[in-house]
Coordinates of C-alpha atoms and ligand atoms in Angstrom, one line a residue:
M1222 CA -13.5 1.0 -45.5
A1223 CA -10.4 3.7 -46.0
N1224 CA -8.0 2.1 -44.1
E1225 CA -8.0 -1.5 -45.2
E1226 CA -7.9 0.2 -48.8
I1227 CA -4.4 1.8 -47.8
T1228 CA -1.5 -0.8 -49.3
R1229 CA 0.9 -1.4 -46.7
P1230 CA 4.7 -0.6 -47.7
S1231 CA 7.2 -3.2 -48.3
N1232 CA 9.9 -3.8 -45.9
F1233 CA 13.2 -5.4 -46.1
I1234 CA 12.4 -8.6 -44.5
K1235 CA 9.4 -9.0 -47.2
Q1236 CA 12.1 -8.3 -49.9
I1237 CA 14.2 -10.8 -48.6
V1238 CA 11.4 -13.5 -48.0
E1239 CA 10.0 -12.9 -51.8
E1240 CA 14.1 -12.7 -53.0
D1241 CA 13.9 -16.2 -51.3
L1242 CA 10.8 -17.4 -52.8
K1243 CA 11.9 -16.3 -56.6
T1244 CA 15.3 -18.4 -56.0
G1245 CA 13.9 -21.3 -54.3
K1246 CA 16.1 -20.9 -51.4
F1247 CA 14.0 -23.0 -48.9
E1248 CA 11.8 -24.7 -51.5
G1249 CA 9.5 -22.0 -51.7
R1250 CA 8.3 -22.4 -48.1
V1251 CA 8.0 -19.8 -45.5
H1252 CA 8.3 -20.7 -41.6
T1253 CA 8.7 -18.4 -39.0
R1254 CA 8.8 -18.8 -35.4
F1255 CA 7.5 -16.8 -32.4
P1256 CA 10.3 -17.5 -29.9
P1257 CA 9.4 -15.6 -25.9
E1258 CA 11.5 -16.6 -23.0
P1259 CA 8.6 -17.5 -20.4
N1260 CA 10.4 -15.5 -17.5
G1261 CA 7.9 -12.7 -17.6
Y1262 CA 4.6 -11.2 -19.6
L1263 CA 4.9 -10.6 -23.2
H1264 CA 5.0 -6.3 -23.8
I1265 CA 4.0 -4.2 -26.6
G1266 CA 7.5 -5.1 -27.9
H1267 CA 6.5 -8.3 -28.3
A1268 CA 3.5 -7.7 -30.1
K1269 CA 5.3 -6.4 -32.6
S1270 CA 7.7 -9.3 -33.4
I1271 CA 4.3 -11.6 -33.4
C1272 CA 2.8 -9.4 -35.8
L1273 CA 6.0 -9.8 -38.0
N1274 CA 6.5 -13.5 -37.7
F1275 CA 2.6 -14.3 -38.3
G1276 CA 1.9 -11.6 -40.5
L1277 CA 4.8 -12.5 -42.9
A1278 CA 3.8 -16.3 -42.8
A1279 CA 0.2 -15.2 -43.5
E1280 CA 1.5 -13.5 -46.4
Y1281 CA 3.0 -15.7 -48.1
G1282 CA 1.0 -18.9 -46.9
G1283 CA 3.6 -20.4 -44.7
K1284 CA 3.5 -21.3 -41.2
T1285 CA 4.7 -19.9 -37.1
N1286 CA 5.4 -21.9 -34.6
L1287 CA 5.2 -20.8 -31.1
R1288 CA 8.3 -22.0 -29.0
M1289 CA 9.0 -21.3 -25.4
D1290 CA 12.2 -20.8 -25.3
D1291 CA 12.8 -22.2 -21.6
T1292 CA 16.7 -23.0 -21.7
N1293 CA 17.3 -21.0 -18.4
P1294 CA 15.7 -23.2 -15.6
E1295 CA 16.2 -20.2 -13.0
K1296 CA 14.1 -17.8 -14.6
V1297 CA 11.1 -19.7 -16.3
E1298 CA 7.9 -20.3 -14.8
D1299 CA 4.9 -22.0 -15.4
E1300 CA 2.3 -18.7 -15.2
Y1301 CA 4.2 -17.1 -17.5
V1302 CA 4.1 -20.0 -20.6
K1303 CA -0.2 -19.7 -19.8
A1304 CA 0.4 -16.0 -20.1
I1305 CA 2.4 -15.9 -23.0
I1306 CA -0.3 -18.4 -24.6
E1307 CA -3.6 -16.4 -23.8
D1308 CA -2.1 -13.0 -25.2
V1309 CA -0.8 -14.7 -28.7
K1310 CA -4.5 -16.1 -29.0
W1311 CA -5.9 -12.8 -28.3
L1312 CA -3.7 -10.8 -29.8
G1313 CA -5.5 -13.2 -33.0
F1314 CA -2.7 -15.5 -34.4
D1315 CA -3.0 -19.1 -34.4
W1316 CA -0.2 -21.8 -34.2
Q1317 CA -2.5 -24.6 -34.4
D1318 CA -0.2 -27.7 -33.3
R1319 CA 2.9 -26.2 -33.3
L1320 CA 3.5 -25.3 -29.6
F1321 CA 7.5 -26.1 -29.1
Y1322 CA 9.7 -25.8 -25.9
A1323 CA 13.1 -25.9 -26.4
S1324 CA 13.4 -28.0 -23.5
D1325 CA 11.7 -30.6 -25.8
Y1326 CA 15.5 -30.6 -27.9
Y1327 CA 17.8 -31.2 -24.8
D1328 CA 18.5 -34.4 -25.6
Q1329 CA 19.0 -33.7 -29.4
L1330 CA 21.3 -30.7 -28.1
Y1331 CA 23.3 -32.9 -25.8
D1332 CA 24.3 -35.1 -28.7
W1333 CA 25.2 -32.5 -30.8
A1334 CA 27.5 -31.1 -28.0
V1335 CA 28.9 -34.6 -28.5
K1336 CA 29.1 -34.6 -32.2
L1337 CA 31.4 -30.8 -31.5
I1338 CA 33.7 -32.6 -29.0
K1339 CA 34.1 -35.3 -31.3
K1340 CA 34.8 -33.2 -34.4
G1341 CA 37.7 -31.3 -31.6
K1342 CA 35.2 -28.1 -32.2
A1343 CA 34.1 -28.1 -28.3
F1344 CA 36.3 -28.8 -24.8
V1345 CA 35.5 -29.1 -21.4
C1346 CA 36.9 -26.2 -19.7
D1347 CA 37.7 -25.5 -15.5
L1348 CA 38.0 -22.1 -15.3
T1349 CA 35.3 -20.4 -13.4
G1350 CA 32.8 -17.9 -14.1
D1351 CA 35.2 -14.9 -13.7
Q1352 CA 38.6 -16.4 -15.0
V1353 CA 36.3 -17.3 -18.3
R1354 CA 35.2 -13.3 -18.5
E1355 CA 38.7 -12.4 -17.6
Y1356 CA 40.2 -14.5 -20.6
R1357 CA 37.5 -13.3 -23.1
G1358 CA 39.3 -9.8 -23.2
S1359 CA 37.4 -7.1 -24.8
L1360 CA 36.6 -4.9 -27.3
T1361 CA 40.0 -3.7 -27.8
S1362 CA 42.1 -6.6 -26.3
P1363 CA 42.2 -10.1 -27.9
G1364 CA 41.3 -12.7 -25.8
K1365 CA 43.6 -15.5 -24.0
E1366 CA 43.4 -19.1 -24.6
S1367 CA 42.0 -21.3 -21.7
P1368 CA 44.9 -23.5 -20.5
Y1369 CA 42.3 -26.5 -21.1
R1370 CA 41.2 -25.9 -24.5
N1371 CA 43.9 -28.5 -25.8
R1372 CA 42.6 -31.4 -23.9
S1373 CA 42.1 -34.6 -25.9
I1374 CA 38.8 -35.8 -27.5
E1375 CA 38.5 -38.7 -24.9
E1376 CA 39.1 -36.4 -22.3
N1377 CA 36.3 -33.9 -23.4
L1378 CA 34.0 -36.6 -24.1
D1379 CA 34.5 -38.6 -20.3
L1380 CA 34.3 -35.0 -18.7
F1381 CA 31.2 -34.2 -20.3
E1382 CA 29.8 -37.2 -19.6
R1383 CA 30.4 -36.8 -16.2
M1384 CA 28.9 -33.2 -16.0
C1385 CA 25.2 -34.7 -16.9
K1386 CA 26.3 -37.4 -14.9
G1387 CA 26.0 -34.9 -11.8
E1388 CA 29.6 -35.8 -10.7
F1389 CA 30.8 -31.7 -10.4
P1390 CA 29.7 -28.9 -8.4
D1391 CA 27.5 -26.3 -10.1
G1392 CA 29.9 -23.8 -12.0
T1393 CA 33.3 -25.8 -11.9
K1394 CA 33.7 -27.0 -15.2
T1395 CA 31.6 -25.5 -18.8
L1396 CA 31.2 -27.0 -22.1
R1397 CA 33.0 -24.2 -24.9
A1398 CA 33.3 -24.2 -28.1
K1399 CA 36.8 -24.4 -30.0
I1400 CA 36.5 -21.2 -32.1
D1401 CA 39.0 -18.3 -32.1
M1402 CA 40.2 -16.2 -28.6
T1403 CA 41.2 -13.3 -31.0
S1404 CA 38.2 -13.0 -32.9
G1405 CA 37.1 -9.2 -33.4
N1406 CA 33.6 -10.6 -32.5
I1407 CA 33.7 -11.7 -28.6
N1408 CA 30.9 -13.9 -29.4
M1409 CA 33.3 -16.5 -31.0
R1410 CA 36.1 -16.4 -28.7
D1411 CA 35.3 -20.1 -27.4
P1412 CA 31.8 -19.4 -25.9
V1413 CA 29.9 -21.7 -23.2
L1414 CA 27.8 -23.9 -24.8
Y1415 CA 26.7 -25.6 -21.4
R1416 CA 27.1 -25.1 -17.8
I1417 CA 26.4 -27.5 -14.9
L1418 CA 23.3 -25.7 -12.6
R1419 CA 21.2 -27.9 -10.4
S1420 CA 18.0 -26.6 -10.8
T1421 CA 14.7 -27.8 -11.6
H1422 CA 13.5 -27.5 -14.9
H1423 CA 9.3 -26.5 -14.9
R1424 CA 9.5 -29.7 -17.8
T1425 CA 12.3 -31.9 -17.9
G1426 CA 12.3 -31.7 -13.7
D1427 CA 15.6 -32.9 -12.1
K1428 CA 16.6 -35.0 -15.1
W1429 CA 19.5 -32.2 -16.3
C1430 CA 22.1 -30.8 -14.0
I1431 CA 23.7 -29.0 -17.2
Y1432 CA 22.1 -26.7 -19.4
P1433 CA 22.7 -25.2 -22.8
M1434 CA 23.1 -21.4 -23.3
Y1435 CA 20.9 -19.5 -25.1
D1436 CA 23.4 -18.9 -28.3
Y1437 CA 23.8 -22.7 -28.3
A1438 CA 20.0 -23.7 -28.2
H1439 CA 18.3 -20.7 -30.6
G1440 CA 19.5 -21.6 -34.0
Q1441 CA 20.0 -25.6 -33.6
S1442 CA 16.1 -25.2 -32.3
D1443 CA 15.7 -23.3 -35.7
S1444 CA 17.1 -25.9 -37.4
M1445 CA 15.1 -28.9 -35.9
E1446 CA 11.6 -27.0 -36.8
K1447 CA 12.7 -26.1 -40.5
I1448 CA 12.0 -22.6 -39.6
T1449 CA 13.1 -21.0 -43.0
H1450 CA 13.5 -16.6 -41.7
S1451 CA 14.8 -16.1 -37.6
I1452 CA 14.0 -13.2 -37.2
C1453 CA 15.7 -11.4 -34.0
T1454 CA 16.2 -8.0 -33.0
L1455 CA 19.1 -6.2 -33.5
E1456 CA 21.2 -7.1 -30.8
F1457 CA 21.6 -10.6 -32.0
E1458 CA 23.5 -9.0 -35.3
D1459 CA 26.8 -9.9 -33.5
H1460 CA 25.8 -13.1 -32.7
R1461 CA 24.8 -14.6 -36.3
P1462 CA 28.4 -15.5 -36.7
L1463 CA 28.3 -17.8 -34.3
Y1464 CA 24.5 -19.1 -35.0
N1465 CA 25.9 -19.9 -38.4
W1466 CA 29.1 -21.2 -37.2
F1467 CA 27.1 -24.3 -35.3
L1468 CA 24.5 -24.9 -38.1
D1469 CA 27.7 -25.3 -40.1
E1470 CA 30.3 -27.5 -37.8
L1471 CA 26.9 -29.8 -36.9
E1472 CA 26.2 -29.9 -40.6
I1473 CA 22.4 -29.4 -40.5
Y1474 CA 19.5 -27.3 -41.9
H1475 CA 20.4 -23.8 -42.1
P1476 CA 17.7 -21.2 -41.3
Q1477 CA 18.2 -17.5 -42.2
Q1478 CA 18.6 -15.6 -39.2
I1479 CA 17.4 -11.8 -40.0
E1480 CA 17.3 -8.9 -37.7
F1481 CA 15.2 -6.1 -37.5
A1482 CA 14.9 -2.6 -34.6
R1483 CA 13.3 -3.5 -31.5
L1484 CA 10.4 -1.1 -30.8
N1485 CA 11.1 1.5 -28.4
L1486 CA 8.0 3.7 -27.0
T1487 CA 7.8 7.0 -25.2
Y1488 CA 7.0 7.2 -21.8
T1489 CA 7.5 3.2 -21.6
V1490 CA 10.0 0.9 -20.2
M1491 CA 10.0 -2.5 -22.3
S1492 CA 12.7 -4.6 -20.5
K1493 CA 11.1 -7.5 -18.2
R1494 CA 13.6 -7.0 -16.0
K1495 CA 12.7 -3.4 -14.9
L1496 CA 8.3 -4.5 -15.6
L1497 CA 9.4 -7.5 -13.0
Q1498 CA 10.8 -4.6 -11.0
L1499 CA 7.4 -2.7 -10.7
V1500 CA 5.5 -5.8 -10.0
K1501 CA 7.6 -7.3 -7.2
E1502 CA 8.1 -3.6 -5.4
G1503 CA 4.4 -2.8 -5.8
L1504 CA 5.3 0.2 -7.8
V1505 CA 1.8 -1.0 -9.5
S1506 CA -0.9 -3.8 -9.1
G1507 CA 0.2 -6.7 -11.4
W1508 CA 1.5 -7.7 -15.1
D1509 CA -2.0 -6.6 -15.8
D1510 CA -2.0 -3.7 -14.3
P1511 CA -3.5 -0.7 -16.8
R1512 CA -0.5 1.5 -17.4
M1513 CA 1.9 -1.8 -17.7
P1514 CA 2.8 -1.8 -21.5
T1515 CA 2.0 -5.7 -21.0
I1516 CA -0.5 -7.1 -23.5
C1517 CA -2.6 -8.4 -20.1
G1518 CA -2.4 -5.1 -19.0
M1519 CA -3.3 -3.1 -22.4
R1520 CA -6.6 -5.9 -23.1
R1521 CA -7.8 -4.4 -19.5
L1522 CA -7.2 -1.0 -20.1
G1523 CA -9.7 -1.5 -23.0
Y1524 CA -7.3 -1.8 -26.1
T1525 CA -8.4 -4.2 -28.7
P1526 CA -6.1 -6.9 -30.7
E1527 CA -7.1 -5.4 -34.0
A1528 CA -5.7 -1.9 -32.7
I1529 CA -2.6 -3.3 -31.6
R1530 CA -2.1 -5.3 -34.8
E1531 CA -2.8 -1.6 -37.0
F1532 CA -0.5 -0.2 -34.8
C1533 CA 2.2 -2.6 -35.4
D1534 CA 1.4 -2.8 -38.8
R1535 CA 1.8 1.0 -39.3
I1536 CA 5.1 1.1 -37.6
G1537 CA 6.7 -0.7 -40.0
V1538 CA 9.8 -2.9 -39.8
A1539 CA 13.6 -0.9 -40.1
K1540 CA 16.9 -1.9 -39.6
A1541 CA 17.6 1.3 -37.5
A1542 CA 16.5 1.8 -33.7
S1543 CA 14.3 4.2 -33.8
T1544 CA 11.7 5.0 -31.0
V1545 CA 7.6 5.7 -31.7
D1546 CA 5.2 8.4 -30.0
I1547 CA 3.1 6.5 -28.0
A1548 CA 0.4 8.7 -29.2
L1549 CA 0.2 6.7 -32.9
L1550 CA -0.8 3.4 -30.4
E1551 CA -3.3 5.8 -28.7
H1552 CA -4.8 7.0 -31.8
C1553 CA -4.6 3.8 -33.1
V1554 CA -6.7 2.7 -30.3
R1555 CA -9.1 5.1 -30.7
E1556 CA -9.6 4.8 -34.4
H1557 CA -10.8 1.5 -33.5
L1558 CA -12.8 2.3 -30.7
N1559 CA -14.5 4.8 -32.4
K1560 CA -16.2 2.4 -35.1
I1561 CA -17.1 -0.3 -32.4
T1562 CA -18.1 1.3 -29.0
H1563 CA -21.8 2.2 -28.1
R1564 CA -21.8 6.0 -27.1
V1565 CA -23.3 6.4 -23.2
M1566 CA -23.5 8.6 -20.8
A1567 CA -21.7 8.7 -17.5
V1568 CA -21.2 11.1 -15.1
L1569 CA -17.6 11.3 -13.5
R1570 CA -18.3 14.1 -11.2
P1571 CA -21.5 14.5 -10.2
L1572 CA -23.4 17.5 -9.8
K1573 CA -26.9 18.1 -9.2
L1574 CA -29.4 19.7 -11.2
V1575 CA -33.3 20.2 -11.0
I1576 CA -35.7 20.8 -13.7
T1577 CA -38.0 23.2 -11.6
N1578 CA -40.7 23.0 -14.3
Y1579 CA -40.8 19.4 -15.2
P1580 CA -43.1 17.5 -13.6
K1581 CA -41.9 16.0 -10.2
G1582 CA -42.2 11.9 -10.6
Q1583 CA -42.4 12.4 -14.3
V1584 CA -40.2 9.6 -16.4
E1585 CA -39.6 10.3 -19.6
Q1586 CA -37.9 7.3 -22.1
L1587 CA -35.7 9.5 -25.0
E1588 CA -34.1 7.8 -27.6
A1589 CA -30.5 8.0 -27.8
I1590 CA -28.5 6.4 -30.7
N1591 CA -25.9 4.0 -29.9
N1592 CA -23.1 4.5 -32.7
P1593 CA -23.4 7.3 -34.9
E1594 CA -20.5 5.6 -37.1
D1595 CA -22.2 2.3 -37.3
E1596 CA -26.1 2.3 -38.0
S1597 CA -26.3 -1.4 -37.8
A1598 CA -25.7 -0.6 -33.8
G1599 CA -29.3 1.0 -33.5
S1600 CA -30.4 3.0 -30.3
R1601 CA -31.3 2.6 -26.9
M1602 CA -33.8 4.2 -24.2
I1603 CA -32.4 6.1 -21.6
P1604 CA -35.1 7.6 -18.8
F1605 CA -35.3 11.2 -18.0
S1606 CA -36.9 13.3 -15.2
S1607 CA -36.5 16.1 -13.3
E1608 CA -33.7 15.5 -11.1
L1609 CA -30.5 14.9 -13.1
F1610 CA -26.7 14.8 -12.8
I1611 CA -24.1 16.8 -14.6
E1612 CA -20.4 16.8 -14.9
Q1613 CA -19.3 20.0 -12.0
D1614 CA -16.9 20.8 -14.8
D1615 CA -19.8 21.5 -17.2
F1616 CA -20.6 24.8 -14.9
R1617 CA -18.8 27.8 -14.1
E1618 CA -20.7 30.2 -11.7
D1619 CA -18.2 32.9 -13.8
P1620 CA -17.4 31.6 -17.2
P1621 CA -14.6 32.7 -19.4
K1622 CA -15.4 33.8 -23.2
K1623 CA -16.7 31.1 -25.4
Y1624 CA -17.6 29.1 -22.6
F1625 CA -20.7 27.2 -24.5
R1626 CA -21.3 25.4 -21.7
L1627 CA -23.7 25.8 -18.3
S1628 CA -23.5 29.2 -16.2
P1629 CA -26.2 31.4 -14.4
G1630 CA -28.4 32.4 -17.1
A1631 CA -27.3 30.2 -20.6
E1632 CA -28.7 27.7 -22.2
V1633 CA -27.5 24.4 -23.5
R1634 CA -28.9 21.3 -25.0
L1635 CA -29.0 18.4 -22.9
K1636 CA -27.8 15.4 -24.9
N1637 CA -30.8 13.1 -26.3
A1638 CA -33.3 15.2 -24.1
Y1639 CA -34.1 19.6 -24.3
I1640 CA -32.5 22.7 -24.1
I1641 CA -32.4 24.0 -20.4
K1642 CA -31.5 27.3 -18.7
C1643 CA -29.8 27.4 -15.7
E1644 CA -31.7 29.7 -13.5
E1645 CA -30.4 29.6 -9.6
V1646 CA -27.4 28.3 -7.9
V1647 CA -27.5 26.5 -4.6
K1648 CA -24.5 26.7 -2.4
D1649 CA -23.6 25.0 0.7
A1650 CA -22.3 27.1 3.8
V1651 CA -18.7 27.4 2.1
G1652 CA -19.9 28.6 -0.9
K1653 CA -19.3 25.6 -3.1
V1654 CA -22.2 24.8 -5.9
I1655 CA -24.0 21.9 -4.8
E1656 CA -27.2 22.1 -7.2
L1657 CA -28.5 24.1 -10.0
R1658 CA -32.1 24.7 -10.8
C1659 CA -33.1 25.1 -14.3
S1660 CA -35.8 25.9 -16.4
Y1661 CA -36.6 23.5 -19.6
D1662 CA -38.1 23.9 -22.9
P1663 CA -40.7 21.1 -23.5
E1664 CA -40.6 22.9 -27.4
T1665 CA -37.1 21.4 -28.0
K1666 CA -36.5 18.0 -27.5
S1667 CA -34.3 15.8 -29.3
G1668 CA -35.5 15.1 -32.9
S1669 CA -38.5 16.8 -32.4
A1670 CA -39.4 20.0 -34.6
G1671 CA -38.2 22.1 -32.0
E1672 CA -34.7 20.9 -32.2
G1673 CA -33.9 22.9 -34.9
R1674 CA -33.5 25.8 -32.1
K1675 CA -29.5 26.0 -31.8
V1676 CA -27.6 26.6 -28.4
K1677 CA -23.5 25.9 -28.4
G1678 CA -23.5 23.7 -26.3
T1679 CA -24.7 19.7 -25.6
L1680 CA -24.1 18.1 -22.0
H1681 CA -24.1 14.9 -21.1
W1682 CA -26.1 13.9 -18.2
V1683 CA -27.3 11.3 -15.9
S1684 CA -31.2 10.8 -14.4
A1685 CA -30.5 11.0 -10.5
Q1686 CA -33.1 8.2 -9.9
H1687 CA -32.3 5.7 -12.4
A1688 CA -28.5 6.4 -12.0
I1689 CA -26.2 3.5 -11.3
P1690 CA -22.7 4.4 -8.9
A1691 CA -19.6 3.1 -10.4
E1692 CA -16.1 3.5 -9.7
V1693 CA -14.2 5.0 -12.5
R1694 CA -10.2 4.9 -13.0
L1695 CA -8.6 7.3 -14.9
Y1696 CA -4.8 6.8 -16.0
D1697 CA -2.1 8.9 -17.0
R1698 CA 1.9 8.0 -18.0
L1699 CA 3.3 5.4 -16.2
F1700 CA 6.2 7.8 -16.3
R1701 CA 6.7 11.5 -16.1
S1702 CA 9.1 11.8 -18.8
E1703 CA 9.7 10.5 -22.8
N1704 CA 12.4 8.3 -22.2
P1705 CA 12.4 6.7 -18.8
D1706 CA 15.6 4.9 -19.1
N1707 CA 17.2 8.2 -19.3
V1708 CA 17.8 9.1 -16.0
P1709 CA 20.7 11.5 -14.6
E1710 CA 23.7 9.8 -13.0
G1711 CA 23.1 8.5 -9.6
Q1712 CA 19.3 8.5 -10.0
D1713 CA 17.1 5.6 -10.6
W1714 CA 14.6 5.1 -13.4
K1715 CA 12.1 4.7 -11.0
S1716 CA 12.3 8.3 -10.2
N1717 CA 10.7 9.1 -13.4
L1718 CA 7.3 7.2 -12.4
N1719 CA 4.7 9.6 -12.3
P1720 CA 2.9 9.8 -8.7
E1721 CA -0.6 10.8 -10.6
S1722 CA -0.8 8.1 -13.2
L1723 CA -3.9 6.7 -11.0
E1724 CA -6.7 8.5 -10.2
V1725 CA -10.0 7.0 -8.7
L1726 CA -13.1 8.1 -8.4
T1727 CA -15.7 6.6 -6.3
T1728 CA -18.8 8.6 -6.9
A1729 CA -19.5 8.6 -10.8
L1730 CA -22.8 7.7 -12.3
V1731 CA -23.9 5.7 -15.2
E1732 CA -26.9 5.3 -17.1
P1733 CA -29.0 2.1 -16.6
A1734 CA -28.1 0.5 -19.8
L1735 CA -24.4 -0.4 -18.0
K1736 CA -26.2 -1.9 -15.0
D1737 CA -25.0 -5.3 -16.2
S1738 CA -22.0 -4.6 -18.0
K1739 CA -19.4 -7.6 -18.2
P1740 CA -15.7 -7.0 -17.6
G1741 CA -14.1 -6.2 -21.0
S1742 CA -16.8 -4.6 -22.4
R1743 CA -15.8 -1.3 -24.0
Y1744 CA -17.7 2.1 -24.5
Q1745 CA -17.4 5.2 -25.2
F1746 CA -18.7 7.6 -22.3
M1747 CA -19.6 11.1 -24.0
R1748 CA -17.1 13.6 -23.6
T1749 CA -15.1 12.0 -21.3
G1750 CA -13.5 9.3 -23.3
Y1751 CA -13.0 5.8 -24.3
F1752 CA -14.0 3.1 -21.2
S1753 CA -13.8 -0.6 -20.4
T1754 CA -15.6 -2.3 -17.6
D1755 CA -12.5 -3.6 -15.0
K1756 CA -12.4 -7.5 -14.3
E1757 CA -12.8 -6.3 -10.5
S1758 CA -16.4 -4.8 -12.0
K1759 CA -19.6 -6.9 -10.8
E1760 CA -23.2 -6.6 -10.1
G1761 CA -23.5 -4.6 -7.6
R1762 CA -20.1 -2.7 -7.9
L1763 CA -19.0 -1.4 -11.0
V1764 CA -15.8 -0.7 -12.0
F1765 CA -14.9 1.4 -15.1
N1766 CA -11.1 2.3 -16.6
R1767 CA -10.6 5.0 -19.0
T1768 CA -8.9 3.1 -21.9
V1769 CA -7.9 6.4 -24.0
G1770 CA -9.0 10.4 -23.8
L1771 CA -11.1 12.0 -26.5
R1772 CA -8.4 14.3 -27.4
D1773 CA -6.2 12.7 -30.0
T1774 CA -2.7 14.2 -30.3
W1775 CA -1.6 12.2 -32.9
A1776 CA -3.8 13.1 -35.3
K1777 CA -2.8 16.3 -34.6
I1778 CA 0.9 16.0 -35.0
E1779 CA 0.1 14.5 -38.5
Q1780 CA -2.0 16.8 -39.7
K1781 CA 1.3 19.3 -38.8
E1782 CA 3.7 17.6 -40.9
G1783 CA 1.0 16.5 -43.4
Ligands
ATP1913 P1 13.9 -8.4 -22.6 O1 14.9 -8.0 -23.1 O2 12.9 -7.5 -21.8 O3 14.2 -9.5 -21.8 P2 14.0 -10.4 -24.7 O4 13.9 -9.5 -26.1 O5 14.7 -11.2 -23.9 O6 13.0 -8.9 -23.9 P3 12.1 -12.7 -25.4 O7 11.1 -13.2 -24.6 O8 13.5 -13.1 -25.5 O9 12.4 -10.9 -25.0 O10 11.6 -12.5 -26.5 C1 10.7 -13.2 -27.7 C2 10.9 -12.1 -29.0 O11 10.3 -10.8 -28.9 C3 12.4 -12.1 -29.5 O12 12.5 -12.5 -30.8 C4 12.3 -10.5 -29.1 O13 13.6 -10.7 -30.0 C5 10.9 -10.1 -29.7 N1 11.1 -9.0 -29.2 C6 11.7 -8.4 -27.7 N2 11.2 -7.4 -27.5 C7 11.1 -6.8 -28.2 C8 10.9 -5.3 -28.9 N3 11.1 -4.4 -27.9 N4 10.6 -5.3 -30.1 C9 10.6 -6.1 -31.3 N5 10.3 -7.3 -30.5 C10 11.1 -7.9 -29.5
MG1914 MG1 15.7 -13.0 -24.9

């Protein structure tokens, strides 16, 4: 297939890896990790990092670890751990037996902190949080040394041990690295390594009342796992000197940290804090609301792992931050669904249509091709009868020019069936069209000799007595503006939420083949979009989500630019 033949451009990270393989920097090993903090669900930005880390290892015959970065006991929850595992698996990646937790390393991290104290490179500080911040200085002014900085090694060892034993209240002491309060890099101004915090940890329970800070735990975790290339997002660039300082002072195995630009998408917020807010405030139905940019939201909406991986591949990896058009993601989804889904007929907003010259009570089975893109998908039979439903939108009493759908006196083809002609329009007391009365031409059956007769419009339909009622959920973007974070002063980012992002149609009708549709199934509803069966769908109450419409705005952009 054409797509697989495209050679993907290299990126600067691949070039680093290839250079390291050439020089034997890591004895020819490539070992990456994906280190999410289990304080929320994974989103499409994480997918980029997952694809990058697992993709690199796969390409160079290496390995990737999954590591739960659970250093902050207050935010970590088992629910998130489970969801992360499910999502990474669903995306199609395998960490084999290498699922790790930063909390597994607490003992080792403690011993290493003692080592730093013994080297005179760490001290116990009694400044309060506010004071630490104040002493730190700013980008334009140097910091001030803590008055506790010159405690003796013995005193530091004693105090640190007692911090760990729980002798001091929360927040009254910290262990800090002794580096340089005048450094131009604020991260190097005696950063905090440990804080006192009585909080039950999801794995270590109440064993610890001191917890390591992210910067202290992260590099050492990488080191313990013998990671070669520790890939992270750009905001950690300024932390790299500190990452290196710990490994050098501890004299332990040294992975290489490499930063890349995080993914931003138009019409999307990606901060976990904000996503959590949407969930907590009930602005969406949950983490897996199909409008959420989470992996589980996209899964529920009907996105495929293949499409997400393709998207991540196409956007590439760069050093400079940029924002990707969400239309590209939708394009990738459409492209894959076009290949794999069956074309079925569903009428979202039904309008009754009676064929007056078709024998009442007669039912005919007509053949329908499942997927013109895939011969192996075969065909199925669909029932046709004298009473049908078509889309309200497919009829205009007063049609504009070039309207090729149905209008009084006009002819259209009913997909897989016959050509019909609109003979009469039936209205209710207030003048609303409630029924169309049509004639059909028996010589024009699809697939027959008479099929050759051409009419411009083809409509989808369902047979009234055979159709299955369904609820259909149509989604629009969750935010109205391209950059939801960009709001005028004094306004909340949530003021950008699109009040019309969900439309529920409860009176849709689908063809009988969908009667036993299982959650997660995907279809193309002819002419209305790609749909997936929602997790709330069950026998007797079918529910479908519109995954994406048929109109490809990205293809248009590409055409214009190409
Ligand atoms: P948030 O700031 O929303 O909490 P985070 O970066 O803190 O996100 P983590 O769970 O720490 O979330 O992220 C795990 C990994 O995924 C990190 O290596 C991080 O760099 C990467 N990652 C997170 N968001 C993105 C993004 N938008 N694009 C690319 N990679 C990302
Ligand atoms: Mg993080």
